[in-house]
Coordinates of N, CA and C in Angstrom, one line a residue:
X1 N 1.1 -1.2 -0.2 CA -0.2 0.3 -0.2 C 0.8 1.1 0.3
X2 N 2.0 1.1 0.9 CA 2.9 2.4 0.4 C 3.7 2.7 -0.4
X3 N 4.0 2.0 -1.0 CA 4.6 1.6 -2.5 C 3.6 2.6 -3.1
X4 N 2.5 1.9 -3.5 CA 1.7 2.5 -4.5 C 1.7 4.0 -3.6
X5 N 1.2 4.2 -2.8 CA 0.9 6.1 -2.3 C 2.3 6.6 -2.9
X6 N 3.3 6.2 -3.0 CA 4.2 6.9 -2.9 C 4.7 6.9 -4.5
X7 N 4.1 6.1 -5.0 CA 4.4 5.9 -6.6 C 3.2 7.1 -7.4
X8 N 2.5 7.2 -6.7 CA 1.1 8.3 -6.9 C 1.5 9.9 -6.4
X9 N 1.9 10.0 -5.7 CA 3.0 11.1 -5.3 C 4.3 11.4 -6.0
X10 N 4.6 10.0 -6.5 CA 5.7 11.0 -7.1 C 5.1 11.1 -9.0
X11 N 4.2 10.4 -9.5 CA 3.8 10.7 -10.5 C 3.3 11.9 -11.1
X12 N 2.5 12.4 -9.7 CA 1.5 13.6 -9.5 C 2.8 14.6 -9.8
X13 N 3.8 14.2 -8.9 CA 5.0 15.3 -8.8 C 5.7 15.8 -10.0
X14 N 5.7 15.2 -11.2 CA 6.3 14.7 -12.6 C 5.9 15.3 -13.5
X15 N 3.8 15.4 -13.2 CA 3.3 16.0 -13.7 C 3.4 17.6 -14.4
X16 N 3.7 18.6 -13.9 CA 4.2 19.7 -14.4 C 5.2 19.8 -15.3
X17 N 6.4 19.2 -14.9 CA 7.3 18.9 -15.8 C 6.9 18.4 -17.0
X18 N 5.9 17.1 -17.1 CA 5.5 16.6 -18.4 C 4.9 17.8 -19.4
X19 N 4.3 18.3 -18.6 CA 3.5 19.6 -19.2 C 3.8 20.6 -20.2
X20 N 5.2 20.7 -20.1 CA 5.7 21.8 -21.0 C 7.2 21.3 -21.2
X21 N 6.9 19.8 -21.3 CA 8.8 19.0 -21.9 C 7.9 18.8 -23.4
X22 N 7.2 18.9 -23.8 CA 6.8 19.1 -25.1 C 7.1 20.0 -26.0
X23 N 7.5 20.9 -25.1 CA 7.6 22.3 -25.5 C 8.9 23.1 -25.7
X24 N 10.0 23.0 -26.9 CA 11.3 23.4 -26.8 C 11.7 24.3 -26.5
X25 N 11.9 24.9 -24.8 CA 12.1 26.4 -24.7 C 13.3 26.7 -25.0
X26 N 14.5 25.6 -25.0 CA 15.6 26.0 -25.9 C 15.9 26.4 -27.1
X27 N 15.2 25.4 -27.8 CA 14.9 26.0 -28.6 C 14.4 27.7 -29.2
X28 N 13.5 28.2 -28.5 CA 13.2 29.7 -28.5 C 14.2 30.1 -28.2
X29 N 15.0 30.3 -26.7 CA 15.9 31.3 -26.7 C 17.1 30.5 -27.9
X30 N 17.7 29.7 -28.1 CA 18.1 30.1 -29.6 C 17.8 30.5 -30.8
X31 N 16.6 30.5 -31.0 CA 16.4 31.4 -32.5 C 15.5 33.0 -32.2
X32 N 15.6 33.6 -30.6 CA 15.3 34.8 -30.7 C 16.1 35.3 -29.8
X33 N 15.3 36.7 -30.2 CA 16.2 37.5 -29.0 C 15.0 37.7 -27.8
X34 N 15.0 37.2 -26.6 CA 14.3 36.6 -25.9 C 14.9 37.1 -23.9
X35 N 13.9 37.9 -23.5 CA 13.7 38.5 -22.1 C 12.8 37.9 -21.0
X36 N 13.6 37.4 -20.1 CA 12.6 36.5 -19.0 C 12.1 37.3 -17.7
X37 N 10.4 37.3 -17.3 CA 10.7 37.9 -16.2 C 9.7 37.4 -15.7
X38 N 9.4 37.5 -14.8 CA 7.6 37.0 -13.7 C 6.7 37.7 -12.9
X39 N 5.1 37.9 -14.0 CA 4.3 38.2 -13.9 C 4.0 38.6 -12.4
X40 N 2.5 39.4 -12.0 CA 2.2 39.5 -11.0 C 1.4 38.0 -10.3
X41 N 1.1 37.1 -11.1 CA 0.6 35.7 -10.9 C 1.7 34.9 -10.7
X42 N 2.8 35.5 -11.0 CA 4.3 34.2 -11.1 C 3.9 33.5 -12.2
X43 N 3.6 33.6 -12.9 CA 3.6 33.1 -14.5 C 5.7 33.8 -14.8
X44 N 6.2 32.9 -15.7 CA 7.4 33.5 -16.4 C 6.9 33.9 -17.8
X45 N 7.4 34.7 -17.5 CA 7.1 35.6 -19.3 C 8.0 35.3 -19.8
X46 N 8.0 35.2 -21.0 CA 9.0 35.1 -22.5 C 8.7 36.4 -23.8
X47 N 9.7 37.1 -23.8 CA 9.0 38.3 -24.3 C 10.4 38.3 -25.9
X48 N 9.5 38.5 -26.8 CA 10.1 38.6 -28.1 C 10.7 39.6 -28.0
X49 N 11.2 40.3 -29.2 CA 11.7 41.6 -29.4 C 10.8 42.8 -29.9
X50 N 9.9 42.4 -30.4 CA 8.6 43.4 -30.5 C 8.1 44.0 -29.0
X51 N 8.0 45.5 -29.8 CA 7.2 46.0 -28.3 C 5.3 46.3 -28.4
X52 N 4.8 46.4 -27.3 CA 3.5 46.7 -27.4 C 3.1 47.2 -28.4
X53 N 2.1 47.1 -28.5 CA 0.6 47.7 -29.9 C 0.2 49.1 -28.9
X54 N -0.3 50.3 -29.3 CA -0.8 51.1 -29.1 C -1.8 51.1 -29.5
X55 N -3.2 51.2 -29.0 CA -4.8 51.1 -29.6 C -5.2 52.6 -29.5
X56 N -6.4 52.4 -29.5 CA -7.4 53.6 -29.4 C -8.6 53.7 -29.2
X57 N -8.7 53.8 -27.8 CA -9.9 54.1 -27.2 C -10.1 55.3 -26.8
X58 N -11.5 55.2 -26.7 CA -12.1 56.9 -25.8 C -11.7 57.5 -24.4
X59 N -11.1 58.7 -24.6 CA -11.1 59.1 -23.0 C -9.9 57.7 -22.3
X60 N -8.7 57.3 -23.1 CA -7.9 56.7 -22.0 C -6.5 56.1 -23.1
X61 N -6.3 55.0 -22.5 CA -5.2 54.3 -23.4 C -5.3 52.9 -23.5
X62 N -5.0 52.2 -24.6 CA -5.0 50.5 -24.8 C -3.7 50.5 -25.4
X63 N -3.4 49.4 -24.8 CA -2.1 48.8 -25.0 C -2.7 46.8 -25.0
X64 N -1.8 46.6 -26.1 CA -2.0 45.1 -26.6 C -0.1 44.4 -26.8
X65 N -0.2 43.0 -26.1 CA 0.8 42.7 -25.9 C 1.3 41.0 -26.4
X66 N 1.8 40.9 -27.2 CA 1.9 39.3 -27.4 C 3.1 38.6 -27.0
X67 N 3.5 37.8 -26.4 CA 4.0 37.2 -25.7 C 3.9 35.9 -25.2
X68 N 5.1 34.9 -24.6 CA 4.3 33.7 -24.0 C 5.0 33.9 -22.6
X69 N 4.0 32.7 -21.7 CA 4.4 32.6 -20.8 C 4.6 30.7 -20.2
X70 N 4.9 31.0 -18.8 CA 5.1 29.2 -18.6 C 4.2 29.6 -17.6
X71 N 2.3 29.0 -18.1 CA 1.7 29.3 -16.9 C 1.9 28.5 -15.5
X72 N 1.9 29.2 -14.4 CA 2.4 28.6 -12.9 C 1.3 27.9 -12.6
X73 N 0.3 27.7 -13.2 CA -0.3 26.2 -12.6 C 0.0 25.5 -13.5
X74 N 0.1 25.4 -14.3 CA 0.2 24.3 -15.3 C 1.4 23.8 -15.5
X75 N 2.4 24.6 -16.2 CA 3.4 25.0 -15.9 C 3.9 24.9 -17.7
X76 N 2.4 24.7 -18.3 CA 2.5 24.8 -20.2 C 3.3 25.9 -20.5
X77 N 3.6 25.7 -22.1 CA 3.9 27.0 -22.5 C 3.0 27.5 -23.0
X78 N 2.7 28.9 -23.0 CA 1.2 28.8 -23.8 C 1.6 30.6 -24.4
X79 N 0.7 31.2 -25.8 CA 0.5 32.2 -25.9 C 0.1 32.8 -25.0
X80 N 0.5 33.9 -25.0 CA -0.3 35.3 -24.1 C -0.6 36.6 -25.1
X81 N -1.9 37.1 -24.9 CA -2.8 37.9 -25.2 C -2.5 38.9 -23.9
X82 N -1.7 40.4 -23.8 CA -2.3 40.5 -22.5 C -2.7 42.1 -23.0
X83 N -3.8 42.8 -22.4 CA -4.3 43.4 -22.9 C -4.9 44.5 -21.8
X84 N -4.0 46.2 -21.9 CA -4.3 46.8 -20.8 C -5.0 48.2 -21.1
X85 N -5.9 48.3 -20.2 CA -6.5 49.8 -20.8 C -6.4 50.6 -19.3
X86 N -6.3 51.9 -19.9 CA -6.0 52.9 -18.6 C -6.9 53.9 -18.5
X87 N -7.9 54.1 -17.8 CA -8.6 54.7 -18.1 C -9.6 55.5 -16.5
X88 N -10.1 56.8 -17.0 CA -10.6 57.5 -15.6 C -12.3 56.6 -14.9
X89 N -12.5 56.2 -15.5 CA -14.0 55.4 -14.6 C -13.2 53.7 -14.9
X90 N -13.8 53.3 -13.8 CA -14.0 51.5 -13.7 C -14.5 50.8 -14.2
X91 N -14.1 50.1 -15.2 CA -15.0 49.4 -16.2 C -15.2 48.1 -16.0
X92 N -14.1 47.1 -15.4 CA -14.5 46.1 -15.0 C -15.3 44.8 -15.8
X93 N -14.6 45.1 -17.2 CA -15.5 43.7 -18.0 C -15.1 42.5 -17.9
X94 N -16.4 41.9 -18.4 CA -16.0 40.0 -18.4 C -15.5 38.9 -19.5
X95 N -15.9 40.5 -20.9 CA -15.8 40.0 -22.1 C -15.1 40.3 -22.5
X96 N -14.2 40.5 -23.8 CA -13.5 40.8 -24.4 C -13.2 40.4 -26.1
X97 N -14.1 41.2 -26.8 CA -14.0 40.9 -28.3 C -13.0 41.4 -29.2
X98 N -12.5 40.5 -30.4 CA -11.7 41.2 -31.4 C -12.1 40.8 -32.5
X99 N -12.5 41.3 -33.5 CA -12.7 40.9 -35.0 C -11.8 41.1 -36.0
X100 N -12.2 40.1 -36.6 CA -10.6 39.5 -37.7 C -11.0 39.0 -38.5
X101 N -10.8 39.0 -39.6 CA -11.4 37.9 -41.0 C -12.6 37.9 -40.7
X102 N -13.2 38.7 -41.0 CA -15.3 38.3 -40.7 C -15.3 37.8 -39.9
X103 N -14.5 37.5 -38.7 CA -15.3 36.5 -37.5 C -15.1 37.3 -35.9
X104 N -15.6 37.4 -35.2 CA -15.6 37.6 -34.2 C -15.1 36.9 -33.0
X105 N -14.3 37.3 -32.4 CA -13.6 36.1 -31.1 C -14.0 36.8 -29.7
X106 N -14.6 35.9 -29.0 CA -15.5 36.6 -27.5 C -14.9 35.7 -26.7
X107 N -13.8 36.8 -25.8 CA -13.1 35.7 -24.6 C -13.5 36.4 -23.3
X108 N -13.7 35.1 -22.4 CA -13.8 35.4 -21.1 C -13.0 36.0 -20.1
X109 N -13.1 37.2 -19.8 CA -12.0 37.7 -19.0 C -12.5 38.3 -18.0
X110 N -11.0 38.3 -16.6 CA -11.0 39.0 -15.6 C -10.3 39.8 -15.6
X111 N -11.1 40.7 -15.1 CA -10.0 42.6 -14.7 C -8.6 42.2 -13.5
X112 N -8.1 42.8 -13.9 CA -6.8 42.9 -12.7 C -6.5 44.6 -12.3
X113 N -7.2 44.8 -11.8 CA -7.4 46.6 -11.5 C -6.4 47.0 -10.4
X114 N -5.7 48.1 -11.0 CA -4.7 48.9 -10.1 C -5.2 50.3 -10.6
X115 N -4.9 51.0 -9.3 CA -5.7 52.4 -9.1 C -4.8 53.3 -8.5
X116 N -4.4 54.4 -9.4 CA -3.4 55.4 -8.8 C -3.7 56.8 -9.5
X117 N -3.8 58.0 -8.7 CA -3.9 59.2 -8.6 C -5.0 59.5 -9.7
X118 N -6.5 58.6 -9.3 CA -7.6 59.1 -10.1 C -7.6 58.2 -11.5
X119 N -6.7 57.0 -11.9 CA -6.8 56.4 -12.8 C -6.6 54.6 -12.7
X120 N -7.4 54.2 -13.7 CA -8.0 52.8 -13.2 C -6.6 52.0 -14.6
X121 N -6.2 51.7 -13.8 CA -5.1 50.5 -14.8 C -6.1 49.1 -15.2
X122 N -6.5 49.0 -16.0 CA -7.3 47.2 -16.2 C -6.4 46.5 -16.9
X123 N -5.7 45.2 -16.0 CA -5.4 44.2 -17.3 C -6.1 43.3 -17.2
X124 N -6.3 42.4 -18.5 CA -6.8 41.6 -19.1 C -5.8 40.1 -19.7
X125 N -5.5 39.5 -19.2 CA -4.7 38.3 -20.2 C -5.7 36.9 -20.6
X126 N -5.5 36.8 -21.8 CA -6.2 35.4 -22.3 C -4.6 34.7 -22.6
X127 N -5.7 33.4 -22.2 CA -4.1 32.4 -23.5 C -4.9 31.8 -24.3
X128 N -4.0 31.7 -25.3 CA -4.7 30.7 -26.1 C -5.2 29.1 -26.1
X129 N -5.7 28.9 -26.4 CA -6.2 27.3 -26.5 C -6.2 26.8 -27.8
X130 N -6.3 25.4 -28.1 CA -6.4 25.0 -29.2 C -8.2 25.3 -29.8
X131 N -8.5 26.2 -29.7 CA -9.9 26.7 -30.0 C -9.7 28.4 -30.3
X132 N -9.1 28.5 -29.8 CA -8.7 30.1 -30.0 C -7.5 30.3 -30.8
X133 N -6.3 29.4 -30.8 CA -5.2 29.8 -31.9 C -5.8 30.4 -32.8
X134 N -6.7 30.2 -33.7 CA -7.0 30.3 -35.2 C -7.1 32.5 -35.1
X135 N -7.4 32.8 -33.8 CA -7.3 34.2 -33.6 C -6.1 34.9 -33.9
X136 N -4.9 33.9 -33.3 CA -3.5 35.0 -33.8 C -3.3 34.2 -35.1
X137 N -4.0 33.0 -35.7 CA -3.6 32.9 -37.5 C -4.1 34.0 -38.2
X138 N -5.4 34.4 -37.7 CA -6.3 34.8 -38.7 C -5.7 36.2 -38.7
X139 N -5.3 37.0 -37.5 CA -4.3 38.3 -37.9 C -2.9 37.6 -38.9
X140 N -2.3 37.0 -38.7 CA -1.1 36.6 -39.2 C -1.4 36.5 -40.9
X141 N -2.3 36.0 -41.1 CA -2.8 35.9 -42.5 C -3.5 37.1 -43.2
X142 N -3.7 38.1 -42.8 CA -4.1 39.2 -42.9 C -3.4 39.5 -44.0
X143 N -3.9 40.5 -45.5 CA -3.4 41.0 -46.4 C -2.5 42.2 -46.0
X144 N -2.8 43.0 -45.0 CA -2.7 44.0 -44.5 C -2.5 44.2 -43.0
X145 N -2.1 45.1 -42.5 CA -2.3 45.4 -41.1 C -3.0 46.5 -40.7
X146 N -4.7 45.9 -40.7 CA -5.8 46.4 -40.6 C -6.2 46.9 -39.0
X147 N -6.7 48.2 -39.1 CA -6.9 48.3 -37.7 C -8.1 46.9 -36.9
X148 N -7.8 46.3 -36.0 CA -8.9 45.5 -35.3 C -9.2 45.7 -34.2
X149 N -11.0 46.0 -34.4 CA -11.8 46.2 -33.6 C -11.8 45.2 -32.6
X150 N -11.5 46.1 -31.1 CA -11.7 45.8 -29.8 C -13.3 46.3 -29.0
X151 N -13.6 45.1 -28.5 CA -14.4 45.7 -27.4 C -15.0 45.2 -26.1
X152 N -14.9 46.2 -25.0 CA -15.2 45.4 -23.7 C -16.8 45.4 -23.7
X153 N -16.9 44.2 -22.7 CA -18.7 43.9 -22.2 C -18.5 43.8 -20.9
X154 N -19.7 44.1 -20.3 CA -20.0 43.9 -19.2 C -21.5 43.2 -19.1
X155 N -21.4 42.0 -18.1 CA -23.3 41.9 -18.6 C -23.7 41.5 -19.7
X156 N -22.9 40.9 -20.9 CA -23.2 41.2 -22.2 C -23.7 42.9 -23.2
X157 N -23.5 44.0 -22.2 CA -23.6 44.7 -22.5 C -22.4 45.6 -23.2
X158 N -22.0 46.4 -24.4 CA -20.3 47.1 -24.6 C -20.4 48.1 -23.6
X159 N -19.2 48.1 -22.8 CA -18.8 49.5 -21.8 C -17.7 50.5 -22.6
X160 N -16.9 49.9 -23.7 CA -16.1 50.5 -24.4 C -15.8 49.8 -25.4
X161 N -15.4 50.4 -26.9 CA -15.1 50.1 -27.8 C -13.7 50.8 -28.1
X162 N -12.7 50.2 -29.3 CA -11.6 51.0 -29.6 C -10.7 50.1 -30.8
X163 N -10.0 50.2 -31.1 CA -9.0 49.6 -31.9 C -7.7 49.2 -31.9
X164 N -7.2 48.4 -32.3 CA -5.3 48.1 -32.3 C -5.0 47.6 -33.7
X165 N -3.4 47.7 -33.8 CA -2.8 47.3 -35.0 C -2.1 46.2 -34.4
X166 N -2.4 45.5 -34.9 CA -1.3 44.1 -34.8 C -0.6 43.8 -35.9
X167 N 0.9 43.5 -36.3 CA 1.2 43.5 -37.9 C 1.0 42.0 -37.9
X168 N 0.6 41.9 -38.6 CA 1.0 40.0 -39.3 C 2.0 39.4 -39.5
X169 N 2.7 39.9 -39.5 CA 4.3 39.5 -39.7 C 4.8 39.2 -38.0
X170 N 4.1 39.7 -37.3 CA 4.5 39.8 -35.9 C 3.5 39.2 -35.3
X171 N 2.6 38.9 -35.4 CA 1.5 37.8 -34.9 C 1.9 36.3 -35.4
X172 N 2.2 36.5 -36.9 CA 3.1 34.7 -37.7 C 4.1 34.3 -37.0
X173 N 4.7 35.4 -36.4 CA 5.8 34.8 -35.8 C 6.4 34.1 -34.2
X174 N 4.9 34.9 -33.6 CA 5.1 33.9 -32.6 C 3.8 32.7 -32.7
X175 N 3.1 32.7 -33.3 CA 2.1 31.9 -34.3 C 3.3 30.6 -34.7
X176 N 3.9 30.8 -35.3 CA 4.5 29.7 -36.0 C 6.0 29.3 -34.6
X177 N 6.7 30.1 -34.0 CA 7.5 29.5 -33.4 C 6.9 28.7 -32.2
X178 N 5.3 28.8 -32.1 CA 4.8 28.4 -31.1 C 4.4 26.8 -31.4
X179 N 4.2 26.8 -32.9 CA 3.9 25.7 -33.6 C 5.1 24.5 -33.7
X180 N 6.0 25.4 -34.4 CA 7.4 24.9 -34.6 C 7.7 23.7 -33.4
X181 N 7.7 24.7 -32.2 CA 8.2 24.4 -31.0 C 7.8 23.1 -30.4
X182 N 6.4 23.2 -30.8 CA 5.8 22.0 -30.4 C 5.0 22.4 -29.3
X183 N 4.1 23.5 -29.3 CA 3.5 24.2 -28.4 C 1.8 23.5 -28.8
X184 N 1.4 23.1 -29.7 CA 0.3 22.4 -29.8 C 0.2 20.8 -29.2
X185 N 1.8 20.4 -29.2 CA 1.3 19.2 -28.3 C 1.2 18.5 -27.1
X186 N 1.1 19.9 -26.1 CA 0.5 20.3 -25.0 C -1.1 20.0 -25.3
X187 N -1.5 19.8 -23.7 CA -2.9 20.0 -23.7 C -3.5 21.2 -23.5
X188 N -4.0 21.8 -24.8 CA -4.5 22.9 -24.9 C -6.2 23.1 -24.6
X189 N -6.7 21.7 -25.1 CA -8.1 22.1 -24.6 C -8.0 22.5 -23.3
X190 N -7.8 21.9 -22.0 CA -7.8 22.6 -21.0 C -7.4 24.2 -20.3
X191 N -6.6 24.5 -21.4 CA -6.4 25.8 -21.8 C -8.0 26.8 -21.5
X192 N -8.4 26.0 -22.6 CA -9.8 26.7 -23.0 C -11.2 26.9 -22.2
X193 N -10.9 25.6 -21.1 CA -11.4 26.0 -19.9 C -11.1 27.3 -19.3
X194 N -10.1 27.6 -18.8 CA -10.0 29.0 -17.9 C -9.9 30.6 -18.5
X195 N -10.0 29.9 -20.3 CA -9.6 31.1 -21.0 C -10.8 30.9 -22.2
X196 N -12.0 31.0 -21.9 CA -13.1 30.1 -22.6 C -12.9 32.0 -24.1
X197 N -13.5 31.1 -25.4 CA -13.8 31.7 -26.3 C -14.7 31.3 -27.6
X198 N -15.8 31.9 -27.8 CA -16.8 31.8 -28.0 C -16.1 32.5 -30.0
X199 N -16.2 31.8 -30.8 CA -16.3 32.3 -32.7 C -17.5 32.1 -33.0
X200 N -17.9 33.5 -33.5 CA -19.1 33.9 -34.4 C -18.7 34.8 -35.5
X201 N -19.4 34.9 -36.7 CA -19.8 35.6 -37.8 C -19.8 36.9 -37.4
X202 N -18.9 37.2 -37.6 CA -19.1 39.2 -37.5 C -20.6 39.6 -38.2
X203 N -20.7 40.9 -36.9 CA -21.9 41.5 -37.4 C -21.5 42.8 -38.5

């Protein structure tokens, strides 16, 4: 009985390492200029040389960043879309939509809010699953770098709209590297449970 218990404990301890073992992290550092940091949720962030993308919203600032993280809960290497809105009024959206290539991608989100000197900084983190990876691929396949409509919703009602330009070449580099280095060999279906994405025809 004790041997079975020890075997179970050992198997559980090895799960996180196995989760990202399929992703060639050494290959990422070998092929790209990567900086490494840790975010507020203790995720390790791997940022490429591309900067953030400055969007447009009314009476505020919108920034979007594409990078990779090693998720602190699963140890999987994931593509992260980090959306930051700086506003004078508290928003706390629960859904974030992007419209690309004739389709609307609606992500369930949670706001991480920080207030300083009357300005609310609301961060929305999205990690891409097997269902939502086509969102990034759609950006990569755009014939030109058109502005992408972004809508923040709360309880089904739009509370803020804006646009952001994400260069297709940058999206393609993030996407292609993820595929080439084994990203889809991980359990991306479980990622969709934490960051759900609904896809529909754009209105």
